[in-house]
Amino acid sequence: MEAMKVKYLEKMSELYPTIAKASTEIINLQAILNLPKGTEHYISDIHGEYEAFSHVLKNGSGSVRRKIDQVFGHTMSQQDKKSLATLIYYPKEKMALVKKQEKDMEEWYKISLYQLIEVCKKTASKYTRSKVRKALPEDFAYVIEELMTERGDITDKESYYEQIIHTIISIGRAEECIIALSELIQRLVVDHLHILGDIYDRGPGPHQIMDKLEGYHSLDIQWGNHDILWMGAAAGQSSCVATVVRICARYGNLDILEEGYGINLLPLATFAMTYYKDDPCACFKMKGHQERNPAEQEMNQKMHKAITVIQFKLEGKLLMRRKEFGMADRALLDEIDYTEGTVRLGYQTYPMLDCFFPTIDPENPYELTREEQEVVDRLVFAFVNCEKLQRHMQLLLKKGSLYKIYNHNLLYHGCIPLNEDGSFKEIQVYGKSYKGKALYDVLDSYVRKAFVAVNEEEREKGRDILWFIWSSPNSPLFGKNKMATFERYFLEAKETHEEKKNPYYYFLEKEETANRILEEFQVTGDCRHIVNGHVPVHHTEGESPIKCGGKILVIDGGFSRAYQKETGIAGYTLIYNSWGMILAAHEPFTSTSDAISKESDILSDSILVKRVIQRKTVEETDTGVKLKERIADLQELLEAYRNGLLMERL
């Protein structure tokens, strides 16, 4: 046996010092391989909609209701099932409502505890007792384990369990126990969470979403273009900083920065009121339906315009510095005729809706004024030194990547850049050509360099590549020929607003394209899929999220209220359990209070994508592969003990 292997087995022997301990571990791992595969939950494009996201997380995209149906079948009415589901989602709030209506709370507690215990047993049945024990809430760990475990040594089981529940109620701990059981069900109903990008922008609560994800038991994140933008801002890339502030202003979400992350916007507000005091800033109204007082709305519009002009200046300077990005045509401030109020795009000249630019020097349009530079410097400093923001970005780095291969599924947010003939498009990144998987890998490495590279030149390349990923036509996360931000603000001509999608989106229905992508990323197996976010599925126009006969699944969550008029629904989420794949279509979420008082859920329909005849086990998963490798190593350790190569540590 080679020396390295012997050294490895010696290390293993510290954990398993005897034949008995190594044998026991093999038996345990072999048993785990035969358990049902854990449930995976896929969510994409949350866009700051914390309440809707939180609700979908609580209900597991219908997984909780399915468990209730499996346990109670036709023995419970649909209304009672809804009430039990709402109790599991919002135990504290639901009980507060029940106490106002229910006369016999002791009986209600008793019935609810029995029901929750039965659902708990069902959700825990696919896990080892050890894994369930680790998930138990500390205060009720012993009690819940007793209630969930069949005791063969007790003659009168019913009396035993009834006495436990009676005691819980009599000592005034029923509500706390109900909350603990409900949270345990939420915890066990989903084994692993996949977030396919775009946690940030548009909605008001991305910081709350990130707080919730920090405490989630098992997840991975595929970065979306909006997440990348915030990562760029946190890394101190000034164009990204300006863009983040502009988008927050555009959607009336400056509170995210000021209250959510404690970033001081007073310097920007002071600057805006100085230079745009008498400007109505009519092109810079907020999107959405927020009710604002006139003074607040006016201030927002002025700040919105001020940071937009700063953004265009910073981007122009970046494109001149990074000519290798090949985006010189997106520097448009020097294409404006400031006297005539027009702008030249290619060979066409268009009248502008707004041409009041008091801080732009027509002779040197990309140069920041002293006051603008001060605003930028203070904003960059605030982003880079915000402890909470940096903590959230570290979570994105630790749990995130541009793509993920998990249980024979390829997960990514945007697209694979393709040529018009469907072949992989070669993209230049700092002087070298990359395509397909290699493009994703090199961009991923530069994202990380933006935060950890010791060499300042490499770190700066990383920071700038974050902006490139956000807005370049060659970015796999953007996937359009241009980001028409300038045109949407300043030009009425709708044809200038068009952003043409990468050919990838036209090849989605071709199975040969899907197979080529899966092979490029070395995804193997008979049951392999691409799970894709980024582009909302237009349900009202008859578009299906299932492409290529189920090989590609587009699950843009549609959480963003801004998209729901176009899509007709609040998008899709995906559940992959031991029986197959289920796409859940969601109705728009009204509010948490409605979900509690009216017991309204947001799951409108379920689409069975794939069902297996024989239930999938852990052995067929990535975890199973690792466990089998561990078993093989333990068997070698046993052999080493038995042939005298290693001595037992008795």
XYZ file of C-alpha atoms in Angstrom:
650
model
C 0.000 0.000 0.000
C 1.399 3.397 -0.947
C 2.747 5.656 1.806
C 0.182 8.446 1.309
C -2.689 5.963 1.649
C -1.212 4.525 4.846
C -0.850 8.036 6.260
C -4.485 8.768 5.383
C -5.648 5.541 7.062
C -3.624 6.419 10.150
C -5.488 9.722 10.341
C -8.802 7.873 9.940
C -7.835 5.525 12.744
C -7.867 8.507 15.127
C -11.619 8.832 14.444
C -12.289 5.074 14.297
C -9.694 3.505 16.603
C -11.161 -0.017 16.634
C -12.663 -2.569 14.267
C -15.952 -2.204 16.164
C -16.141 1.583 15.673
C -15.198 1.429 11.976
C -17.749 -1.360 11.419
C -20.495 0.610 13.172
C -19.814 3.640 10.994
C -19.994 1.526 7.818
C -23.359 0.144 8.960
C -24.628 3.684 9.706
C -23.496 5.090 6.354
C -24.893 2.122 4.446
C -28.248 2.656 6.147
C -28.244 6.356 5.194
C -27.691 5.433 1.537
C -31.051 3.661 1.552
C -33.036 6.591 2.983
C -35.222 8.637 0.595
C -33.474 11.537 -1.143
C -33.914 14.860 0.687
C -36.177 17.563 -0.764
C -34.484 20.370 -2.704
C -36.198 23.749 -3.071
C -35.250 26.045 -5.991
C -36.070 29.774 -5.850
C -34.957 32.507 -8.251
C -35.193 36.286 -8.816
C -36.501 37.292 -5.395
C -35.660 40.971 -6.036
C -36.006 42.217 -2.484
C -39.573 40.948 -1.926
C -38.953 39.722 1.610
C -42.537 38.944 2.665
C -43.303 36.816 -0.412
C -39.922 35.059 -0.149
C -40.396 34.373 3.549
C -43.823 32.871 2.901
C -42.550 30.604 0.105
C -39.733 29.496 2.396
C -42.241 28.696 5.162
C -44.572 26.699 2.927
C -41.790 24.993 0.956
C -43.624 25.799 -2.305
C -46.487 23.530 -1.261
C -44.361 20.876 0.479
C -45.999 21.523 3.860
C -49.498 21.112 2.392
C -48.430 17.894 0.670
C -47.221 16.502 4.017
C -50.526 17.465 5.662
C -52.439 15.747 2.832
C -50.287 12.623 3.166
C -50.874 12.440 6.916
C -54.577 13.267 7.133
C -55.893 12.399 3.645
C -59.706 12.546 3.674
C -59.964 12.484 7.465
C -59.580 16.273 7.666
C -61.543 18.941 5.765
C -59.793 21.259 3.309
C -60.534 24.214 5.599
C -58.961 22.468 8.598
C -55.930 21.616 6.461
C -55.589 25.289 5.503
C -55.813 26.289 9.166
C -53.171 23.748 10.170
C -50.872 24.901 7.332
C -51.260 28.537 8.418
C -50.447 27.533 12.000
C -47.235 25.885 10.770
C -46.272 28.956 8.696
C -47.132 31.603 11.329
C -47.637 29.848 14.690
C -47.325 32.874 16.974
C -49.555 35.156 14.895
C -52.134 32.435 14.209
C -52.486 31.587 17.903
C -53.038 35.259 18.732
C -56.049 35.229 16.379
C -57.345 31.873 17.650
C -57.353 33.101 21.272
C -59.810 35.852 20.311
C -62.294 33.336 18.892
C -61.754 29.995 20.648
C -63.560 29.366 23.956
C -61.768 26.164 24.968
C -58.085 26.885 24.344
C -56.950 23.838 26.307
C -58.773 21.521 23.888
C -57.480 23.512 20.905
C -53.891 23.201 22.190
C -54.340 19.452 22.658
C -55.721 18.872 19.131
C -53.105 21.138 17.519
C -50.220 19.461 19.335
C -51.388 16.004 18.238
C -51.762 17.195 14.629
C -48.346 18.856 14.574
C -46.680 15.775 16.049
C -48.137 13.605 13.286
C -46.893 16.015 10.581
C -43.507 16.114 12.328
C -43.274 12.325 12.226
C -43.988 12.355 8.485
C -41.437 15.070 7.679
C -38.773 13.400 9.834
C -39.292 9.908 8.390
C -36.723 10.342 5.594
C -33.906 11.390 7.943
C -31.726 9.563 10.438
C -32.622 10.024 14.091
C -29.265 11.759 14.567
C -30.046 14.379 11.908
C -33.515 15.024 13.353
C -32.047 15.319 16.842
C -29.658 18.040 15.651
C -32.600 19.987 14.195
C -34.655 19.850 17.408
C -35.114 23.138 19.297
C -33.057 23.046 22.484
C -35.885 23.851 24.911
C -38.130 21.041 23.683
C -35.632 18.533 22.294
C -36.343 15.747 24.800
C -40.139 16.222 24.788
C -40.459 16.337 20.985
C -38.191 13.336 20.538
C -40.330 11.362 23.000
C -43.557 12.353 21.242
C -42.160 11.501 17.792
C -40.608 8.165 18.771
C -42.547 4.923 19.014
C -41.855 3.344 22.419
C -42.222 -0.445 22.314
C -41.409 -0.821 26.024
C -44.517 1.044 27.199
C -47.735 -0.925 27.731
C -50.171 1.989 27.585
C -48.597 4.189 24.892
C -51.682 6.346 24.449
C -51.803 7.216 28.135
C -48.061 7.965 28.147
C -48.224 10.438 25.232
C -51.449 11.991 26.535
C -49.811 12.664 29.892
C -46.866 14.425 28.202
C -49.210 16.685 26.235
C -51.403 17.324 29.304
C -48.335 18.388 31.273
C -47.149 20.722 28.481
C -50.549 22.456 28.539
C -50.960 22.512 32.341
C -47.593 24.207 32.951
C -48.357 26.893 30.359
C -45.874 25.801 27.688
C -48.310 24.805 24.938
C -47.766 27.891 22.783
C -43.985 27.646 22.949
C -44.171 23.941 22.070
C -46.484 24.628 19.112
C -44.047 27.259 17.821
C -41.137 24.817 18.236
C -42.983 22.025 16.381
C -44.028 24.389 13.558
C -40.480 25.639 13.065
C -39.189 22.060 13.125
C -41.607 21.102 10.335
C -40.458 24.116 8.274
C -36.865 23.055 8.912
C -37.360 19.400 7.963
C -39.703 19.781 4.986
C -36.815 21.131 2.840
C -33.372 19.551 3.088
C -31.509 21.973 0.825
C -32.267 25.386 -0.694
C -30.986 26.654 -4.053
C -31.184 30.411 -4.753
C -30.688 31.014 -8.480
C -29.761 34.658 -8.220
C -31.089 38.215 -8.005
C -31.758 38.602 -4.316
C -31.196 42.346 -4.690
C -32.901 45.390 -6.299
C -36.479 46.522 -6.981
C -38.127 45.263 -3.779
C -37.692 46.870 -0.333
C -36.158 44.024 1.695
C -33.007 42.401 0.242
C -31.150 42.992 3.517
C -33.894 41.091 5.392
C -33.643 38.223 2.899
C -29.883 38.055 3.440
C -30.403 38.069 7.227
C -32.752 35.093 6.859
C -30.354 33.212 4.558
C -27.518 33.677 7.068
C -29.366 31.357 9.450
C -30.579 28.827 6.873
C -29.470 25.261 7.530
C -28.310 24.261 4.012
C -28.136 26.356 0.846
C -26.193 27.418 -2.220
C -26.529 30.593 -4.285
C -25.927 31.158 -7.974
C -25.132 34.841 -8.371
C -27.516 36.932 -10.433
C -26.545 40.117 -12.259
C -28.149 42.262 -9.530
C -26.234 40.388 -6.808
C -23.022 40.913 -8.757
C -23.794 44.637 -8.919
C -24.072 44.845 -5.126
C -20.908 42.777 -4.747
C -19.150 45.290 -6.985
C -20.424 48.153 -4.834
C -19.303 46.408 -1.638
C -15.856 45.865 -3.210
C -15.621 49.622 -3.865
C -16.163 49.699 -7.641
C -17.476 53.254 -8.060
C -19.665 52.626 -11.149
C -21.368 49.781 -9.271
C -21.854 52.000 -6.215
C -23.530 54.705 -8.310
C -25.731 52.141 -10.087
C -26.884 50.576 -6.806
C -27.870 53.997 -5.447
C -29.605 54.903 -8.730
C -31.694 51.707 -8.767
C -32.670 52.220 -5.124
C -33.796 55.765 -5.994
C -35.634 54.562 -9.121
C -37.749 52.099 -7.122
C -38.180 54.332 -4.071
C -35.941 52.130 -1.949
C -33.313 54.489 -0.589
C -34.422 53.245 2.850
C -32.552 49.989 2.072
C -29.307 51.945 2.053
C -30.045 54.381 4.888
C -31.945 52.173 7.344
C -31.058 48.654 6.153
C -27.316 49.237 5.804
C -26.755 52.557 7.569
C -25.250 54.251 4.493
C -25.364 58.028 4.801
C -27.033 59.645 1.752
C -26.995 63.195 3.131
C -23.981 64.243 0.979
C -25.869 63.140 -2.168
C -29.087 64.845 -1.014
C -27.245 68.104 -0.277
C -25.489 67.991 -3.643
C -28.752 67.242 -5.499
C -30.612 70.120 -3.845
C -27.772 72.492 -4.717
C -27.493 71.652 -8.431
C -31.039 70.503 -9.268
C -32.992 72.804 -6.941
C -35.195 74.311 -9.663
C -35.163 71.273 -11.973
C -38.436 69.268 -11.932
C -36.444 66.107 -12.851
C -39.554 64.827 -14.649
C -37.724 61.876 -16.221
C -36.747 60.562 -12.790
C -40.034 59.643 -11.166
C -40.099 56.548 -8.982
C -41.327 53.253 -10.381
C -43.970 51.352 -8.434
C -46.904 52.510 -6.367
C -45.344 53.795 -3.198
C -47.311 56.565 -1.524
C -44.892 59.382 -0.789
C -45.446 62.908 0.376
C -44.665 65.510 -2.333
C -41.544 66.833 -0.596
C -40.065 63.334 -0.218
C -40.891 62.496 -3.828
C -39.278 65.721 -5.060
C -36.125 65.025 -3.045
C -35.983 61.456 -4.361
C -36.233 62.630 -7.985
C -33.433 65.156 -7.552
C -31.170 62.595 -5.899
C -32.151 60.119 -8.604
C -31.059 62.468 -11.395
C -27.881 63.516 -9.618
C -26.643 59.938 -9.131
C -27.695 58.951 -12.675
C -25.507 61.652 -14.220
C -22.661 60.610 -11.921
C -23.137 56.977 -12.990
C -22.912 57.825 -16.698
C -19.735 59.822 -16.072
C -18.114 57.012 -14.081
C -19.070 54.403 -16.675
C -17.650 56.533 -19.482
C -14.332 56.850 -17.667
C -14.310 53.101 -16.965
C -14.905 52.260 -20.632
C -12.075 54.526 -21.701
C -9.796 52.877 -19.147
C -10.962 49.343 -20.006
C -11.019 49.445 -23.787
C -10.744 45.645 -23.735
C -14.385 45.502 -22.583
C -15.354 46.562 -26.123
C -18.231 48.752 -24.945
C -17.137 52.194 -26.109
C -20.505 52.650 -27.857
C -22.200 52.805 -24.428
C -20.336 55.984 -23.464
C -22.968 58.454 -24.693
C -22.325 61.754 -22.903
C -19.990 62.905 -25.688
C -22.677 62.070 -28.268
C -25.021 64.733 -26.856
C -25.444 68.106 -28.590
C -25.958 70.195 -25.460
C -27.087 73.230 -27.457
C -29.654 71.436 -29.620
C -30.763 68.997 -26.921
C -30.188 65.909 -29.073
C -28.087 62.761 -28.931
C -26.527 60.672 -31.708
C -26.951 56.891 -31.509
C -25.095 55.251 -34.373
C -26.295 57.043 -37.517
C -29.512 58.379 -35.937
C -30.066 61.589 -33.985
C -32.831 61.772 -31.371
C -34.332 64.658 -29.378
C -33.776 64.317 -25.632
C -36.546 64.564 -23.032
C -34.205 66.327 -20.613
C -31.057 68.274 -21.408
C -30.457 70.162 -18.172
C -26.993 69.020 -17.069
C -25.430 71.733 -14.876
C -22.464 69.538 -13.863
C -21.448 68.358 -17.357
C -18.705 70.188 -19.249
C -19.501 69.551 -22.968
C -15.781 69.720 -23.714
C -14.974 67.094 -21.089
C -18.307 65.393 -20.310
C -16.972 62.465 -18.269
C -15.018 64.547 -15.779
C -16.570 64.631 -12.301
C -16.858 68.010 -10.649
C -15.124 68.444 -7.304
C -18.472 68.144 -5.519
C -19.439 65.018 -7.485
C -16.081 63.415 -6.705
C -16.632 64.123 -3.007
C -20.076 62.468 -3.143
C -18.592 59.411 -4.889
C -15.687 59.144 -2.440
C -18.012 59.279 0.560
C -20.414 56.726 -0.915
C -17.593 54.299 -1.813
C -16.164 54.650 1.693
C -19.594 53.971 3.220
C -20.169 50.835 1.122
C -16.699 49.396 1.717
C -16.873 50.044 5.473
C -20.451 48.889 6.097
C -20.064 45.866 8.392
C -23.523 44.450 7.673
C -23.155 44.777 3.894
C -19.710 43.181 3.975
C -21.094 40.314 6.072
C -23.863 39.741 3.526
C -21.360 39.804 0.669
C -19.203 37.252 2.472
C -22.251 34.979 2.590
C -22.621 35.401 -1.189
C -18.951 34.506 -1.637
C -19.042 31.558 0.756
C -22.281 29.995 -0.465
C -22.275 31.372 -4.002
C -20.813 30.877 -7.445
C -21.693 31.610 -11.069
C -22.981 28.068 -11.552
C -23.527 24.860 -9.589
C -23.773 21.189 -10.523
C -25.936 19.426 -7.944
C -27.496 15.956 -8.209
C -27.125 15.871 -12.031
C -28.672 19.321 -12.462
C -26.828 22.373 -13.835
C -27.903 25.576 -12.078
C -27.201 29.117 -13.275
C -28.910 32.471 -13.360
C -28.490 33.893 -16.848
C -27.372 32.247 -20.061
C -24.510 30.580 -21.887
C -23.377 33.142 -24.519
C -23.970 31.634 -27.958
C -23.339 32.687 -31.555
C -26.179 32.979 -34.066
C -25.549 29.381 -35.173
C -25.873 28.073 -31.605
C -22.153 27.471 -31.037
C -20.436 28.734 -27.886
C -19.374 32.369 -28.244
C -15.735 33.241 -27.519
C -15.416 36.172 -25.098
C -12.285 38.203 -24.430
C -11.420 38.590 -20.736
C -8.277 40.628 -20.147
C -6.609 39.561 -23.372
C -7.550 35.867 -23.417
C -10.475 34.078 -25.089
C -12.921 31.913 -23.169
C -16.209 30.205 -23.960
C -18.736 27.905 -22.298
C -17.662 26.519 -18.939
C -14.212 28.135 -19.158
C -15.857 31.580 -19.410
C -17.901 30.934 -16.279
C -14.837 29.663 -14.427
C -12.587 32.621 -15.258
C -15.278 35.173 -14.394
C -15.947 33.378 -11.100
C -12.247 33.556 -10.235
C -12.108 37.312 -10.939
C -15.199 37.925 -8.776
C -13.332 36.396 -5.851
C -10.168 38.351 -6.658
C -12.160 41.566 -6.181
C -12.367 40.698 -2.485
C -9.291 38.628 -1.674
C -6.480 39.268 -4.197
C -3.300 40.546 -2.551
C -1.982 42.029 -5.807
C -3.752 45.398 -6.218
C -3.763 45.210 -10.027
C -5.523 41.821 -9.923
C -7.912 43.139 -7.281
C -8.798 46.104 -9.485
C -9.362 43.776 -12.440
C -11.734 41.813 -10.218
C -13.631 44.960 -9.198
C -14.007 46.075 -12.818
C -15.071 42.617 -13.992
C -18.010 42.872 -11.585
C -19.299 45.849 -13.565
C -18.559 43.957 -16.812
C -20.666 40.984 -15.605
C -23.456 43.390 -14.649
C -23.847 45.137 -17.990
C -21.730 43.721 -20.819
C -23.443 42.126 -23.853
C -20.833 39.370 -23.455
C -21.741 38.674 -19.841
C -23.480 35.342 -19.143
C -25.545 37.063 -16.458
C -26.840 39.916 -18.618
C -27.289 38.290 -22.019
C -28.535 41.277 -24.042
C -26.890 43.443 -26.701
C -26.990 46.574 -24.530
C -28.252 47.927 -21.240
C -30.494 50.743 -22.452
C -30.493 52.749 -19.209
C -29.621 56.050 -20.919
C -32.260 55.587 -23.626
C -35.028 54.696 -21.161
C -34.416 57.883 -19.193
C -33.842 60.393 -21.937
C -35.408 59.200 -25.215
C -39.067 58.820 -26.106
C -38.401 56.634 -29.174
C -39.314 53.119 -28.007
C -37.109 51.405 -30.579
C -34.054 52.762 -28.744
C -35.187 51.035 -25.535
C -35.036 47.564 -27.041
C -32.499 45.190 -25.541
C -31.960 42.264 -27.902
C -31.425 38.939 -26.159
C -28.466 36.660 -26.766
C -29.207 33.800 -29.248
C -29.185 31.464 -26.206
C -32.799 32.397 -25.538
C -33.861 31.385 -29.051
C -32.130 28.000 -28.769
C -33.748 27.019 -25.466
C -36.263 24.768 -27.212
C -33.590 22.826 -29.100
C -32.607 19.636 -27.320
C -29.217 19.533 -29.072
C -28.380 22.897 -27.462
C -29.354 21.652 -24.020
C -27.294 18.482 -24.483
C -24.284 20.476 -25.734
C -24.420 22.724 -22.653
C -24.793 19.789 -20.255
C -21.849 18.021 -21.877
C -19.763 21.218 -21.795
C -20.269 21.391 -18.025
C -19.696 17.619 -17.708
C -23.131 16.977 -16.225
C -23.758 13.235 -16.416
C -26.673 10.921 -15.736
C -29.908 9.865 -17.406
C -31.998 12.370 -15.428
C -30.086 15.634 -15.953
C -31.548 19.119 -16.280
C -30.656 22.788 -16.635
C -32.385 24.977 -14.040
C -32.330 28.608 -15.178
C -33.436 31.934 -13.673
C -33.185 35.552 -14.895
C -35.957 35.920 -17.508
C -39.610 36.043 -16.376
C -41.916 33.471 -17.971
C -44.904 35.195 -19.624
C -47.652 32.917 -18.344
C -50.502 35.047 -19.745
C -49.080 34.700 -23.262
C -49.051 30.919 -22.963
C -45.298 30.611 -22.411
C -44.218 27.498 -20.544
C -41.356 27.344 -18.041
C -40.615 23.804 -19.290
C -38.312 23.765 -22.309
C -36.891 20.888 -24.365
C -39.390 18.387 -23.034
C -38.380 19.073 -19.448
C -34.612 19.213 -19.945
C -34.525 22.990 -19.268
C -36.625 24.549 -16.490
C -36.891 28.353 -16.337
C -37.905 29.362 -12.822
C -37.689 33.146 -12.644
C -39.685 33.553 -9.453
C -41.505 36.669 -10.628
C -41.434 37.886 -7.024
C -40.865 41.456 -8.241
C -44.194 43.283 -8.370
C -42.865 45.275 -11.331
C -42.976 42.117 -13.490
C -46.322 40.698 -12.401
C -48.429 42.736 -14.832
C -46.376 41.279 -17.688
C -46.216 37.680 -16.480
C -49.718 37.334 -15.017
C -48.420 35.352 -12.015
C -45.723 35.658 -9.363
C -43.538 33.192 -11.225
C -42.355 29.665 -10.486
C -40.392 27.720 -7.915
C -39.198 24.125 -8.169
C -39.348 21.205 -5.753
C -37.180 18.129 -6.347
C -38.023 15.356 -3.881
C -37.565 11.594 -3.810
C -40.561 11.085 -6.129
C -39.578 13.594 -8.823
C -39.788 17.264 -9.821
C -42.724 19.612 -9.257
C -42.947 23.170 -10.609
C -45.080 25.410 -8.397
C -46.797 28.396 -10.056
C -47.510 31.227 -7.618
C -50.205 33.859 -7.351
C -49.054 37.376 -6.370
C -48.500 37.653 -2.618
C -50.706 40.296 -0.998
C -49.370 40.512 2.558
C -48.334 38.478 5.571
C -51.415 39.699 7.459
C -53.682 38.296 4.697
C -51.797 34.993 4.777
C -52.546 34.778 8.521
C -56.060 36.219 8.870
C -57.512 34.931 5.573
C -55.336 31.801 5.509
C -54.435 32.703 1.927
C -51.538 30.843 0.361
C -49.758 31.856 -2.857
C -49.463 28.464 -4.495
C -51.908 28.488 -7.418
C -50.939 25.388 -9.367
C -48.446 22.529 -9.450
C -46.979 21.080 -12.631
C -45.476 17.615 -12.451
C -42.262 17.797 -14.460
C -40.998 14.281 -13.784
C -42.141 11.403 -11.576
C -40.105 8.289 -10.880
C -41.595 4.816 -10.449
C -39.080 3.853 -7.788
C -38.388 6.408 -5.073
C -34.926 7.997 -5.306
C -32.591 7.310 -2.413
C -29.591 9.097 -0.955
C -27.383 6.592 -2.809
C -28.360 8.250 -6.128
C -27.312 11.749 -5.022
C -24.032 13.665 -4.754
C -24.134 13.007 -1.001
C -24.446 9.302 -1.804
C -21.285 9.407 -3.921
C -19.363 10.932 -0.994
C -20.804 8.424 1.464
C -19.796 5.503 -0.771
C -16.264 6.910 -0.990
C -16.237 7.136 2.810
C -17.475 3.549 3.114
C -14.730 2.368 0.734
C -12.114 4.153 2.863
C -13.529 2.627 6.060
C -13.431 -0.823 4.481
C -9.747 -0.264 3.672
C -9.239 0.767 7.293
C -10.902 -2.460 8.450
C -8.635 -4.440 6.127
C -5.594 -2.618 7.501
C -6.622 -3.546 11.053
C -7.287 -7.162 10.113
C -4.048 -7.759 8.199
C -1.920 -6.115 10.881
C -0.897 -3.030 8.881
C -2.468 -0.862 11.615
C -3.033 -1.685 15.266
C -6.343 -1.030 17.002
C -6.198 1.736 19.625
C -7.865 -0.180 22.440
